Amino acid sequence: GENVEQHPSTLSVQEGDSAVIKCTYSDSASNYFPWYKQELGKRPQLIIDIRSNVGEKKDQRIAVTLNKTAKHFSLHITETQPEDSAVYFCAASMGNFNKFYFGSGTKLNVKP
Amino acid sequence: GAVVSQHPSRVICKSGTSVKIECRSLDFQATTMFWYRQFPKQSLMLMATSNEGSKATYEQGVEKDKFLINHASLTLSTLTVTSAHPEDSSFYICSADRGGEKLFFGSGTQLSVL
């Protein structure tokens, strides 16, 4: 099956700085790449997603880039705020049946 | 957005007992639901794909006789952890497919087996 790797496992930034989280995937058939934010003990919340026919997508302070050739995609958060502190997961899916494979997660800590 | 409800949110049981977890899609029909398991500070591991009206498909390494899945209607899937042991203690979370690409998660169930 698909193998998704995510780095770094922890990331600590100062408020206002940018944060970048990177993921790679193994199966070129994957065509949908969502990012989830999960707070402790709660459900993952979709924050942004990108399809394989798009190279970049932006939503206010959050952006995602995709390099299909290299099979990697990244999450960029600008002007970080303390409320951005959480665990972020990337995922890859091959579509139709929505079978998602998740990365190992990145714990983001934004220091005030 | 689509709402997925999961119950119970937390359960404590004795070793050897069985526990049932329910996952409901409240405002849409889901022919496919997914069950994930998450250990502390770890990622979500797909356990099985639950298909309405047919047998669930289990991921490699997941014991189908231990984790019984039933998807009897378009809005309900259940996961039963049979003869639970302390190593089954984990956060179990379901998700439902509304028909598009996006996945909607339940609120999760923290299972503690004593």
mmCIF file with all atom_site columns, C-alpha atoms in Angstrom:
data_model
loop_
_atom_site.group_PDB
_atom_site.id
_atom_site.type_symbol
_atom_site.label_atom_id
_atom_site.label_alt_id
_atom_site.label_comp_id
_atom_site.label_asym_id
_atom_site.label_entity_id
_atom_site.label_seq_id
_atom_site.pdbx_PDB_ins_code
_atom_site.Cartn_x
_atom_site.Cartn_y
_atom_site.Cartn_z
_atom_site.occupancy
_atom_site.B_iso_or_equiv
_atom_site.pdbx_formal_charge
_atom_site.auth_seq_id
_atom_site.auth_comp_id
_atom_site.auth_asym_id
_atom_site.auth_atom_id
_atom_site.pdbx_PDB_model_num
ATOM 1   C CA . GLY A 1 1   ? 0.000   0.000   0.000   1.00 0.00 ? 1   GLY A CA 1
ATOM 2   C CA . GLU A 1 2   ? 0.835   3.656   0.155   1.00 0.00 ? 2   GLU A CA 1
ATOM 3   C CA . ASN A 1 3   ? 3.575   4.868   2.485   1.00 0.00 ? 3   ASN A CA 1
ATOM 4   C CA . VAL A 1 4   ? 3.504   8.458   3.683   1.00 0.00 ? 4   VAL A CA 1
ATOM 5   C CA . GLU A 1 5   ? 6.457   9.929   5.537   1.00 0.00 ? 5   GLU A CA 1
ATOM 6   C CA . GLN A 1 6   ? 6.302   13.226  7.389   1.00 0.00 ? 6   GLN A CA 1
ATOM 7   C CA . HIS A 1 7   ? 8.980   15.531  8.799   1.00 0.00 ? 7   HIS A CA 1
ATOM 8   C CA . PRO A 1 8   ? 9.766   16.969  11.227  1.00 0.00 ? 8   PRO A CA 1
ATOM 9   C CA . SER A 1 9   ? 8.113   15.145  14.103  1.00 0.00 ? 9   SER A CA 1
ATOM 10  C CA . THR A 1 10  ? 8.262   18.269  16.259  1.00 0.00 ? 10  THR A CA 1
ATOM 11  C CA . LEU A 1 11  ? 8.583   21.901  15.277  1.00 0.00 ? 11  LEU A CA 1
ATOM 12  C CA . SER A 1 12  ? 8.929   24.850  17.559  1.00 0.00 ? 12  SER A CA 1
ATOM 13  C CA . VAL A 1 13  ? 8.654   28.393  16.182  1.00 0.00 ? 13  VAL A CA 1
ATOM 14  C CA . GLN A 1 14  ? 8.290   31.883  17.552  1.00 0.00 ? 14  GLN A CA 1
ATOM 15  C CA . GLU A 1 15  ? 4.962   33.594  17.109  1.00 0.00 ? 15  GLU A CA 1
ATOM 16  C CA . GLY A 1 16  ? 4.915   35.398  13.779  1.00 0.00 ? 16  GLY A CA 1
ATOM 17  C CA . ASP A 1 17  ? 7.444   33.120  12.145  1.00 0.00 ? 17  ASP A CA 1
ATOM 18  C CA . SER A 1 18  ? 6.639   30.656  9.378   1.00 0.00 ? 18  SER A CA 1
ATOM 19  C CA . ALA A 1 19  ? 6.370   26.893  9.767   1.00 0.00 ? 19  ALA A CA 1
ATOM 20  C CA . VAL A 1 20  ? 6.913   24.292  7.065   1.00 0.00 ? 20  VAL A CA 1
ATOM 21  C CA . ILE A 1 21  ? 6.009   20.623  7.297   1.00 0.00 ? 21  ILE A CA 1
ATOM 22  C CA . LYS A 1 22  ? 6.996   18.187  4.571   1.00 0.00 ? 22  LYS A CA 1
ATOM 23  C CA . CYS A 1 23  ? 5.578   14.861  3.428   1.00 0.00 ? 23  CYS A CA 1
ATOM 24  C CA . THR A 1 24  ? 6.526   12.304  0.826   1.00 0.00 ? 24  THR A CA 1
ATOM 25  C CA . TYR A 1 25  ? 4.407   9.535   -0.605  1.00 0.00 ? 25  TYR A CA 1
ATOM 26  C CA . SER A 1 26  ? 5.291   6.351   -2.441  1.00 0.00 ? 26  SER A CA 1
ATOM 27  C CA . ASP A 1 27  ? 2.427   5.532   -4.776  1.00 0.00 ? 27  ASP A CA 1
ATOM 28  C CA . SER A 1 28  ? 2.166   7.668   -7.895  1.00 0.00 ? 28  SER A CA 1
ATOM 29  C CA . ALA A 1 29  ? -1.534  6.718   -8.111  1.00 0.00 ? 29  ALA A CA 1
ATOM 30  C CA . SER A 1 30  ? -2.305  8.934   -5.110  1.00 0.00 ? 30  SER A CA 1
ATOM 31  C CA . ASN A 1 31  ? -4.100  12.025  -6.304  1.00 0.00 ? 31  ASN A CA 1
ATOM 32  C CA . TYR A 1 32  ? -5.541  13.777  -3.272  1.00 0.00 ? 32  TYR A CA 1
ATOM 33  C CA . PHE A 1 33  ? -3.511  15.198  -0.407  1.00 0.00 ? 33  PHE A CA 1
ATOM 34  C CA . PRO A 1 34  ? -5.279  16.696  2.613   1.00 0.00 ? 34  PRO A CA 1
ATOM 35  C CA . TRP A 1 35  ? -3.769  18.201  5.736   1.00 0.00 ? 35  TRP A CA 1
ATOM 36  C CA . TYR A 1 36  ? -5.387  17.795  9.120   1.00 0.00 ? 36  TYR A CA 1
ATOM 37  C CA . LYS A 1 37  ? -4.958  19.615  12.410  1.00 0.00 ? 37  LYS A CA 1
ATOM 38  C CA . GLN A 1 38  ? -5.606  17.640  15.566  1.00 0.00 ? 38  GLN A CA 1
ATOM 39  C CA . GLU A 1 39  ? -5.779  19.001  19.079  1.00 0.00 ? 39  GLU A CA 1
ATOM 40  C CA . LEU A 1 40  ? -5.266  16.661  21.992  1.00 0.00 ? 40  LEU A CA 1
ATOM 41  C CA . GLY A 1 41  ? -8.081  14.114  22.331  1.00 0.00 ? 41  GLY A CA 1
ATOM 42  C CA . LYS A 1 42  ? -10.090 15.607  19.510  1.00 0.00 ? 42  LYS A CA 1
ATOM 43  C CA . ARG A 1 43  ? -10.940 14.653  15.976  1.00 0.00 ? 43  ARG A CA 1
ATOM 44  C CA . PRO A 1 44  ? -8.694  15.684  13.085  1.00 0.00 ? 44  PRO A CA 1
ATOM 45  C CA . GLN A 1 45  ? -9.942  18.766  11.309  1.00 0.00 ? 45  GLN A CA 1
ATOM 46  C CA . LEU A 1 46  ? -9.295  19.316  7.616   1.00 0.00 ? 46  LEU A CA 1
ATOM 47  C CA . ILE A 1 47  ? -7.426  22.584  7.134   1.00 0.00 ? 47  ILE A CA 1
ATOM 48  C CA . ILE A 1 48  ? -6.441  22.466  3.473   1.00 0.00 ? 48  ILE A CA 1
ATOM 49  C CA . ASP A 1 49  ? -6.198  19.973  0.651   1.00 0.00 ? 49  ASP A CA 1
ATOM 50  C CA . ILE A 1 50  ? -4.735  19.733  -2.826  1.00 0.00 ? 50  ILE A CA 1
ATOM 51  C CA . ARG A 1 51  ? -5.395  17.563  -5.820  1.00 0.00 ? 51  ARG A CA 1
ATOM 52  C CA . SER A 1 52  ? -2.743  16.154  -8.101  1.00 0.00 ? 52  SER A CA 1
ATOM 53  C CA . ASN A 1 53  ? -3.648  18.437  -10.979 1.00 0.00 ? 53  ASN A CA 1
ATOM 54  C CA . VAL A 1 54  ? -2.701  21.516  -8.948  1.00 0.00 ? 54  VAL A CA 1
ATOM 55  C CA . GLY A 1 55  ? 0.757   22.584  -7.842  1.00 0.00 ? 55  GLY A CA 1
ATOM 56  C CA . GLU A 1 56  ? -0.127  25.044  -5.116  1.00 0.00 ? 56  GLU A CA 1
ATOM 57  C CA . LYS A 1 57  ? -3.117  26.153  -3.096  1.00 0.00 ? 57  LYS A CA 1
ATOM 58  C CA . LYS A 1 58  ? -3.448  28.960  -0.604  1.00 0.00 ? 58  LYS A CA 1
ATOM 59  C CA . ASP A 1 59  ? -6.003  29.816  2.051   1.00 0.00 ? 59  ASP A CA 1
ATOM 60  C CA . GLN A 1 60  ? -5.123  32.917  4.055   1.00 0.00 ? 60  GLN A CA 1
ATOM 61  C CA . ARG A 1 61  ? -2.095  32.010  6.193   1.00 0.00 ? 61  ARG A CA 1
ATOM 62  C CA . ILE A 1 62  ? -1.987  28.409  5.044   1.00 0.00 ? 62  ILE A CA 1
ATOM 63  C CA . ALA A 1 63  ? -0.618  27.087  1.771   1.00 0.00 ? 63  ALA A CA 1
ATOM 64  C CA . VAL A 1 64  ? 0.154   23.680  0.370   1.00 0.00 ? 64  VAL A CA 1
ATOM 65  C CA . THR A 1 65  ? 2.528   22.832  -2.468  1.00 0.00 ? 65  THR A CA 1
ATOM 66  C CA . LEU A 1 66  ? 2.719   19.589  -4.410  1.00 0.00 ? 66  LEU A CA 1
ATOM 67  C CA . ASN A 1 67  ? 5.524   18.191  -6.528  1.00 0.00 ? 67  ASN A CA 1
ATOM 68  C CA . LYS A 1 68  ? 4.124   15.157  -8.325  1.00 0.00 ? 68  LYS A CA 1
ATOM 69  C CA . THR A 1 69  ? 7.400   14.232  -9.944  1.00 0.00 ? 69  THR A CA 1
ATOM 70  C CA . ALA A 1 70  ? 9.229   14.086  -6.653  1.00 0.00 ? 70  ALA A CA 1
ATOM 71  C CA . LYS A 1 71  ? 6.166   12.764  -4.831  1.00 0.00 ? 71  LYS A CA 1
ATOM 72  C CA . HIS A 1 72  ? 6.283   15.274  -2.064  1.00 0.00 ? 72  HIS A CA 1
ATOM 73  C CA . PHE A 1 73  ? 3.993   17.943  -0.695  1.00 0.00 ? 73  PHE A CA 1
ATOM 74  C CA . SER A 1 74  ? 4.396   20.564  1.978   1.00 0.00 ? 74  SER A CA 1
ATOM 75  C CA . LEU A 1 75  ? 2.305   22.636  4.352   1.00 0.00 ? 75  LEU A CA 1
ATOM 76  C CA . HIS A 1 76  ? 3.285   26.255  4.893   1.00 0.00 ? 76  HIS A CA 1
ATOM 77  C CA . ILE A 1 77  ? 1.880   28.333  7.735   1.00 0.00 ? 77  ILE A CA 1
ATOM 78  C CA . THR A 1 78  ? 2.831   32.011  7.773   1.00 0.00 ? 78  THR A CA 1
ATOM 79  C CA . GLU A 1 79  ? 2.529   34.498  10.630  1.00 0.00 ? 79  GLU A CA 1
ATOM 80  C CA . THR A 1 80  ? 2.052   31.683  13.109  1.00 0.00 ? 80  THR A CA 1
ATOM 81  C CA . GLN A 1 81  ? -0.072  32.242  16.192  1.00 0.00 ? 81  GLN A CA 1
ATOM 82  C CA . PRO A 1 82  ? -0.201  30.335  19.501  1.00 0.00 ? 82  PRO A CA 1
ATOM 83  C CA . GLU A 1 83  ? -3.557  28.847  18.491  1.00 0.00 ? 83  GLU A CA 1
ATOM 84  C CA . ASP A 1 84  ? -1.794  27.154  15.583  1.00 0.00 ? 84  ASP A CA 1
ATOM 85  C CA . SER A 1 85  ? -0.129  24.872  18.146  1.00 0.00 ? 85  SER A CA 1
ATOM 86  C CA . ALA A 1 86  ? -1.389  21.329  17.507  1.00 0.00 ? 86  ALA A CA 1
ATOM 87  C CA . VAL A 1 87  ? -0.427  18.126  15.753  1.00 0.00 ? 87  VAL A CA 1
ATOM 88  C CA . TYR A 1 88  ? -0.595  18.276  11.987  1.00 0.00 ? 88  TYR A CA 1
ATOM 89  C CA . PHE A 1 89  ? -1.035  15.228  9.782   1.00 0.00 ? 89  PHE A CA 1
ATOM 90  C CA . CYS A 1 90  ? -0.624  14.918  6.059   1.00 0.00 ? 90  CYS A CA 1
ATOM 91  C CA . ALA A 1 91  ? -2.402  12.195  4.148   1.00 0.00 ? 91  ALA A CA 1
ATOM 92  C CA . ALA A 1 92  ? -2.541  10.682  0.697   1.00 0.00 ? 92  ALA A CA 1
ATOM 93  C CA . SER A 1 93  ? -5.478  9.093   -1.034  1.00 0.00 ? 93  SER A CA 1
ATOM 94  C CA . MET A 1 94  ? -6.049  7.433   -4.361  1.00 0.00 ? 94  MET A CA 1
ATOM 95  C CA . GLY A 1 95  ? -9.539  8.864   -4.649  1.00 0.00 ? 95  GLY A CA 1
ATOM 96  C CA . ASN A 1 96  ? -12.690 6.856   -5.226  1.00 0.00 ? 96  ASN A CA 1
ATOM 97  C CA . PHE A 1 97  ? -12.863 4.891   -2.009  1.00 0.00 ? 97  PHE A CA 1
ATOM 98  C CA . ASN A 1 98  ? -11.183 7.547   0.069   1.00 0.00 ? 98  ASN A CA 1
ATOM 99  C CA . LYS A 1 99  ? -8.724  5.164   1.659   1.00 0.00 ? 99  LYS A CA 1
ATOM 100 C CA . PHE A 1 100 ? -6.397  7.618   3.381   1.00 0.00 ? 100 PHE A CA 1
ATOM 101 C CA . TYR A 1 101 ? -2.890  6.915   4.559   1.00 0.00 ? 101 TYR A CA 1
ATOM 102 C CA . PHE A 1 102 ? -1.552  9.317   7.129   1.00 0.00 ? 102 PHE A CA 1
ATOM 103 C CA . GLY A 1 103 ? 1.883   10.636  7.868   1.00 0.00 ? 103 GLY A CA 1
ATOM 104 C CA . SER A 1 104 ? 3.309   10.230  11.359  1.00 0.00 ? 104 SER A CA 1
ATOM 105 C CA . GLY A 1 105 ? 2.358   13.725  12.439  1.00 0.00 ? 105 GLY A CA 1
ATOM 106 C CA . THR A 1 106 ? 4.174   16.924  13.377  1.00 0.00 ? 106 THR A CA 1
ATOM 107 C CA . LYS A 1 107 ? 3.710   18.534  16.732  1.00 0.00 ? 107 LYS A CA 1
ATOM 108 C CA . LEU A 1 108 ? 3.846   22.277  16.150  1.00 0.00 ? 108 LEU A CA 1
ATOM 109 C CA . ASN A 1 109 ? 4.521   24.536  19.105  1.00 0.00 ? 109 ASN A CA 1
ATOM 110 C CA . VAL A 1 110 ? 4.163   28.264  18.547  1.00 0.00 ? 110 VAL A CA 1
ATOM 111 C CA . LYS A 1 111 ? 5.804   30.200  21.355  1.00 0.00 ? 111 LYS A CA 1
ATOM 112 C CA . PRO A 1 112 ? 4.267   33.555  22.253  1.00 0.00 ? 112 PRO A CA 1
ATOM 113 C CA . GLY B 2 1   ? -20.244 20.541  6.768   1.00 0.00 ? 1   GLY B CA 1
ATOM 114 C CA . ALA B 2 2   ? -21.007 16.861  7.218   1.00 0.00 ? 2   ALA B CA 1
ATOM 115 C CA . VAL B 2 3   ? -21.439 15.611  10.773  1.00 0.00 ? 3   VAL B CA 1
ATOM 116 C CA . VAL B 2 4   ? -20.147 12.284  11.993  1.00 0.00 ? 4   VAL B CA 1
ATOM 117 C CA . SER B 2 5   ? -21.083 11.223  15.489  1.00 0.00 ? 5   SER B CA 1
ATOM 118 C CA . GLN B 2 6   ? -19.172 8.605   17.459  1.00 0.00 ? 6   GLN B CA 1
ATOM 119 C CA . HIS B 2 7   ? -20.143 6.985   20.753  1.00 0.00 ? 7   HIS B CA 1
ATOM 120 C CA . PRO B 2 8   ? -19.046 6.455   23.379  1.00 0.00 ? 8   PRO B CA 1
ATOM 121 C CA . SER B 2 9   ? -16.358 9.099   23.687  1.00 0.00 ? 9   SER B CA 1
ATOM 122 C CA . ARG B 2 10  ? -14.648 7.222   26.462  1.00 0.00 ? 10  ARG B CA 1
ATOM 123 C CA . VAL B 2 11  ? -14.970 3.670   27.775  1.00 0.00 ? 11  VAL B CA 1
ATOM 124 C CA . ILE B 2 12  ? -13.204 1.747   30.484  1.00 0.00 ? 12  ILE B CA 1
ATOM 125 C CA . CYS B 2 13  ? -13.645 -2.004  30.567  1.00 0.00 ? 13  CYS B CA 1
ATOM 126 C CA . LYS B 2 14  ? -12.212 -5.078  32.181  1.00 0.00 ? 14  LYS B CA 1
ATOM 127 C CA . SER B 2 15  ? -9.892  -7.392  30.334  1.00 0.00 ? 15  SER B CA 1
ATOM 128 C CA . GLY B 2 16  ? -11.804 -10.103 28.483  1.00 0.00 ? 16  GLY B CA 1
ATOM 129 C CA . THR B 2 17  ? -14.957 -8.107  27.886  1.00 0.00 ? 17  THR B CA 1
ATOM 130 C CA . SER B 2 18  ? -16.212 -6.788  24.551  1.00 0.00 ? 18  SER B CA 1
ATOM 131 C CA . VAL B 2 19  ? -16.786 -3.168  23.688  1.00 0.00 ? 19  VAL B CA 1
ATOM 132 C CA . LYS B 2 20  ? -18.938 -1.743  20.904  1.00 0.00 ? 20  LYS B CA 1
ATOM 133 C CA . ILE B 2 21  ? -18.273 1.633   19.332  1.00 0.00 ? 21  ILE B CA 1
ATOM 134 C CA . GLU B 2 22  ? -20.811 3.331   17.078  1.00 0.00 ? 22  GLU B CA 1
ATOM 135 C CA . CYS B 2 23  ? -20.168 5.676   14.194  1.00 0.00 ? 23  CYS B CA 1
ATOM 136 C CA . ARG B 2 24  ? -23.088 7.555   12.658  1.00 0.00 ? 24  ARG B CA 1
ATOM 137 C CA . SER B 2 25  ? -23.295 9.942   9.751   1.00 0.00 ? 25  SER B CA 1
ATOM 138 C CA . LEU B 2 26  ? -25.956 12.390  10.908  1.00 0.00 ? 26  LEU B CA 1
ATOM 139 C CA . ASP B 2 27  ? -26.765 14.420  7.833   1.00 0.00 ? 27  ASP B CA 1
ATOM 140 C CA . PHE B 2 28  ? -25.645 12.270  4.941   1.00 0.00 ? 28  PHE B CA 1
ATOM 141 C CA . GLN B 2 29  ? -25.549 8.675   3.818   1.00 0.00 ? 29  GLN B CA 1
ATOM 142 C CA . ALA B 2 30  ? -22.207 6.930   3.863   1.00 0.00 ? 30  ALA B CA 1
ATOM 143 C CA . THR B 2 31  ? -21.768 3.744   1.900   1.00 0.00 ? 31  THR B CA 1
ATOM 144 C CA . THR B 2 32  ? -18.197 3.614   3.114   1.00 0.00 ? 32  THR B CA 1
ATOM 145 C CA . MET B 2 33  ? -16.820 4.277   6.568   1.00 0.00 ? 33  MET B CA 1
ATOM 146 C CA . PHE B 2 34  ? -13.306 3.811   7.858   1.00 0.00 ? 34  PHE B CA 1
ATOM 147 C CA . TRP B 2 35  ? -11.965 2.822   11.236  1.00 0.00 ? 35  TRP B CA 1
ATOM 148 C CA . TYR B 2 36  ? -8.653  4.152   12.488  1.00 0.00 ? 36  TYR B CA 1
ATOM 149 C CA . ARG B 2 37  ? -6.633  3.506   15.579  1.00 0.00 ? 37  ARG B CA 1
ATOM 150 C CA . GLN B 2 38  ? -4.317  6.050   17.150  1.00 0.00 ? 38  GLN B CA 1
ATOM 151 C CA . PHE B 2 39  ? -1.799  5.377   19.906  1.00 0.00 ? 39  PHE B CA 1
ATOM 152 C CA . PRO B 2 40  ? -0.598  8.297   22.027  1.00 0.00 ? 40  PRO B CA 1
ATOM 153 C CA . LYS B 2 41  ? 1.559   10.703  20.062  1.00 0.00 ? 41  LYS B CA 1
ATOM 154 C CA . GLN B 2 42  ? 1.306   8.545   16.980  1.00 0.00 ? 42  GLN B CA 1
ATOM 155 C CA . SER B 2 43  ? -0.435  8.703   13.652  1.00 0.00 ? 43  SER B CA 1
ATOM 156 C CA . LEU B 2 44  ? -3.803  7.363   12.601  1.00 0.00 ? 44  LEU B CA 1
ATOM 157 C CA . MET B 2 45  ? -3.494  3.792   11.420  1.00 0.00 ? 45  MET B CA 1
ATOM 158 C CA . LEU B 2 46  ? -6.209  2.536   9.090   1.00 0.00 ? 46  LEU B CA 1
ATOM 159 C CA . MET B 2 47  ? -7.711  -0.637  10.510  1.00 0.00 ? 47  MET B CA 1
ATOM 160 C CA . ALA B 2 48  ? -10.503 -1.447  8.104   1.00 0.00 ? 48  ALA B CA 1
ATOM 161 C CA . THR B 2 49  ? -12.888 -0.179  5.494   1.00 0.00 ? 49  THR B CA 1
ATOM 162 C CA . SER B 2 50  ? -16.533 -0.697  6.323   1.00 0.00 ? 50  SER B CA 1
ATOM 163 C CA . ASN B 2 51  ? -18.908 -1.117  3.395   1.00 0.00 ? 51  ASN B CA 1
ATOM 164 C CA . GLU B 2 52  ? -22.651 -0.959  3.785   1.00 0.00 ? 52  GLU B CA 1
ATOM 165 C CA . GLY B 2 53  ? -24.253 -4.311  3.144   1.00 0.00 ? 53  GLY B CA 1
ATOM 166 C CA . SER B 2 54  ? -21.036 -6.237  2.685   1.00 0.00 ? 54  SER B CA 1
ATOM 167 C CA . LYS B 2 55  ? -18.066 -7.499  4.632   1.00 0.00 ? 55  LYS B CA 1
ATOM 168 C CA . ALA B 2 56  ? -15.466 -5.093  5.872   1.00 0.00 ? 56  ALA B CA 1
ATOM 169 C CA . THR B 2 57  ? -12.019 -5.020  4.324   1.00 0.00 ? 57  THR B CA 1
ATOM 170 C CA . TYR B 2 58  ? -9.244  -5.232  6.881   1.00 0.00 ? 58  TYR B CA 1
ATOM 171 C CA . GLU B 2 59  ? -5.732  -3.860  6.605   1.00 0.00 ? 59  GLU B CA 1
ATOM 172 C CA . GLN B 2 60  ? -2.820  -6.216  6.874   1.00 0.00 ? 60  GLN B CA 1
ATOM 173 C CA . GLY B 2 61  ? -2.095  -7.197  10.445  1.00 0.00 ? 61  GLY B CA 1
ATOM 174 C CA . VAL B 2 62  ? -5.547  -6.354  11.787  1.00 0.00 ? 62  VAL B CA 1
ATOM 175 C CA . GLU B 2 63  ? -7.390  -9.342  13.238  1.00 0.00 ? 63  GLU B CA 1
ATOM 176 C CA . LYS B 2 64  ? -10.874 -9.424  11.784  1.00 0.00 ? 64  LYS B CA 1
ATOM 177 C CA . ASP B 2 65  ? -12.130 -11.813 14.460  1.00 0.00 ? 65  ASP B CA 1
ATOM 178 C CA . LYS B 2 66  ? -11.001 -9.438  17.166  1.00 0.00 ? 66  LYS B CA 1
ATOM 179 C CA . PHE B 2 67  ? -12.253 -6.227  15.606  1.00 0.00 ? 67  PHE B CA 1
ATOM 180 C CA . LEU B 2 68  ? -15.724 -6.976  14.324  1.00 0.00 ? 68  LEU B CA 1
ATOM 181 C CA . ILE B 2 69  ? -17.194 -4.398  11.990  1.00 0.00 ? 69  ILE B CA 1
ATOM 182 C CA . ASN B 2 70  ? -20.812 -4.148  10.993  1.00 0.00 ? 70  ASN B CA 1
ATOM 183 C CA . HIS B 2 71  ? -22.204 -1.595  8.545   1.00 0.00 ? 71  HIS B CA 1
ATOM 184 C CA . ALA B 2 72  ? -25.873 -2.480  8.534   1.00 0.00 ? 72  ALA B CA 1
ATOM 185 C CA . SER B 2 73  ? -27.228 0.828   7.279   1.00 0.00 ? 73  SER B CA 1
ATOM 186 C CA . LEU B 2 74  ? -26.109 3.825   5.270   1.00 0.00 ? 74  LEU B CA 1
ATOM 187 C CA . THR B 2 75  ? -25.701 5.878   8.419   1.00 0.00 ? 75  THR B CA 1
ATOM 188 C CA . LEU B 2 76  ? -24.260 3.469   10.967  1.00 0.00 ? 76  LEU B CA 1
ATOM 189 C CA . SER B 2 77  ? -21.113 1.421   11.307  1.00 0.00 ? 77  SER B CA 1
ATOM 190 C CA . THR B 2 78  ? -20.073 -0.349  14.487  1.00 0.00 ? 78  THR B CA 1
ATOM 191 C CA . LEU B 2 79  ? -16.718 -1.605  15.679  1.00 0.00 ? 79  LEU B CA 1
ATOM 192 C CA . THR B 2 80  ? -16.713 -4.273  18.370  1.00 0.00 ? 80  THR B CA 1
ATOM 193 C CA . VAL B 2 81  ? -13.467 -4.994  20.161  1.00 0.00 ? 81  VAL B CA 1
ATOM 194 C CA . THR B 2 82  ? -13.908 -8.568  21.333  1.00 0.00 ? 82  THR B CA 1
ATOM 195 C CA . SER B 2 83  ? -12.187 -10.022 24.382  1.00 0.00 ? 83  SER B CA 1
ATOM 196 C CA . ALA B 2 84  ? -10.374 -6.763  24.939  1.00 0.00 ? 84  ALA B CA 1
ATOM 197 C CA . HIS B 2 85  ? -6.911  -6.754  26.489  1.00 0.00 ? 85  HIS B CA 1
ATOM 198 C CA . PRO B 2 86  ? -4.803  -3.899  27.858  1.00 0.00 ? 86  PRO B CA 1
ATOM 199 C CA . GLU B 2 87  ? -2.833  -3.715  24.592  1.00 0.00 ? 87  GLU B CA 1
ATOM 200 C CA . ASP B 2 88  ? -6.103  -2.827  22.829  1.00 0.00 ? 88  ASP B CA 1
ATOM 201 C CA . SER B 2 89  ? -6.234  0.396   24.805  1.00 0.00 ? 89  SER B CA 1
ATOM 202 C CA . SER B 2 90  ? -6.122  3.168   22.238  1.00 0.00 ? 90  SER B CA 1
ATOM 203 C CA . PHE B 2 91  ? -7.994  6.035   20.626  1.00 0.00 ? 91  PHE B CA 1
ATOM 204 C CA . TYR B 2 92  ? -10.362 4.666   17.978  1.00 0.00 ? 92  TYR B CA 1
ATOM 205 C CA . ILE B 2 93  ? -11.751 7.048   15.417  1.00 0.00 ? 93  ILE B CA 1
ATOM 206 C CA . CYS B 2 94  ? -14.123 6.539   12.531  1.00 0.00 ? 94  CYS B CA 1
ATOM 207 C CA . SER B 2 95  ? -14.551 8.513   9.361   1.00 0.00 ? 95  SER B CA 1
ATOM 208 C CA . ALA B 2 96  ? -17.201 8.580   6.687   1.00 0.00 ? 96  ALA B CA 1
ATOM 209 C CA . ASP B 2 97  ? -17.167 9.109   2.959   1.00 0.00 ? 97  ASP B CA 1
ATOM 210 C CA . ARG B 2 98  ? -19.921 11.450  1.790   1.00 0.00 ? 98  ARG B CA 1
ATOM 211 C CA . GLY B 2 99  ? -19.210 10.639  -1.811  1.00 0.00 ? 99  GLY B CA 1
ATOM 212 C CA . GLY B 2 100 ? -16.564 13.238  -2.555  1.00 0.00 ? 100 GLY B CA 1
ATOM 213 C CA . GLU B 2 101 ? -12.899 13.253  -1.730  1.00 0.00 ? 101 GLU B CA 1
ATOM 214 C CA . LYS B 2 102 ? -13.151 14.779  1.709   1.00 0.00 ? 102 LYS B CA 1
ATOM 215 C CA . LEU B 2 103 ? -13.196 12.590  4.765   1.00 0.00 ? 103 LEU B CA 1
ATOM 216 C CA . PHE B 2 104 ? -15.239 13.495  7.831   1.00 0.00 ? 104 PHE B CA 1
ATOM 217 C CA . PHE B 2 105 ? -14.117 12.204  11.187  1.00 0.00 ? 105 PHE B CA 1
ATOM 218 C CA . GLY B 2 106 ? -16.034 11.170  14.239  1.00 0.00 ? 106 GLY B CA 1
ATOM 219 C CA . SER B 2 107 ? -15.016 12.575  17.605  1.00 0.00 ? 107 SER B CA 1
ATOM 220 C CA . GLY B 2 108 ? -13.140 9.448   18.611  1.00 0.00 ? 108 GLY B CA 1
ATOM 221 C CA . THR B 2 109 ? -13.405 6.892   21.403  1.00 0.00 ? 109 THR B CA 1
ATOM 222 C CA . GLN B 2 110 ? -10.749 6.511   24.063  1.00 0.00 ? 110 GLN B CA 1
ATOM 223 C CA . LEU B 2 111 ? -10.720 2.857   25.106  1.00 0.00 ? 111 LEU B CA 1
ATOM 224 C CA . SER B 2 112 ? -8.973  1.853   28.302  1.00 0.00 ? 112 SER B CA 1
ATOM 225 C CA . VAL B 2 113 ? -8.797  -1.842  29.136  1.00 0.00 ? 113 VAL B CA 1
ATOM 226 C CA . LEU B 2 114 ? -7.898  -2.648  32.723  1.00 0.00 ? 114 LEU B CA 1
#
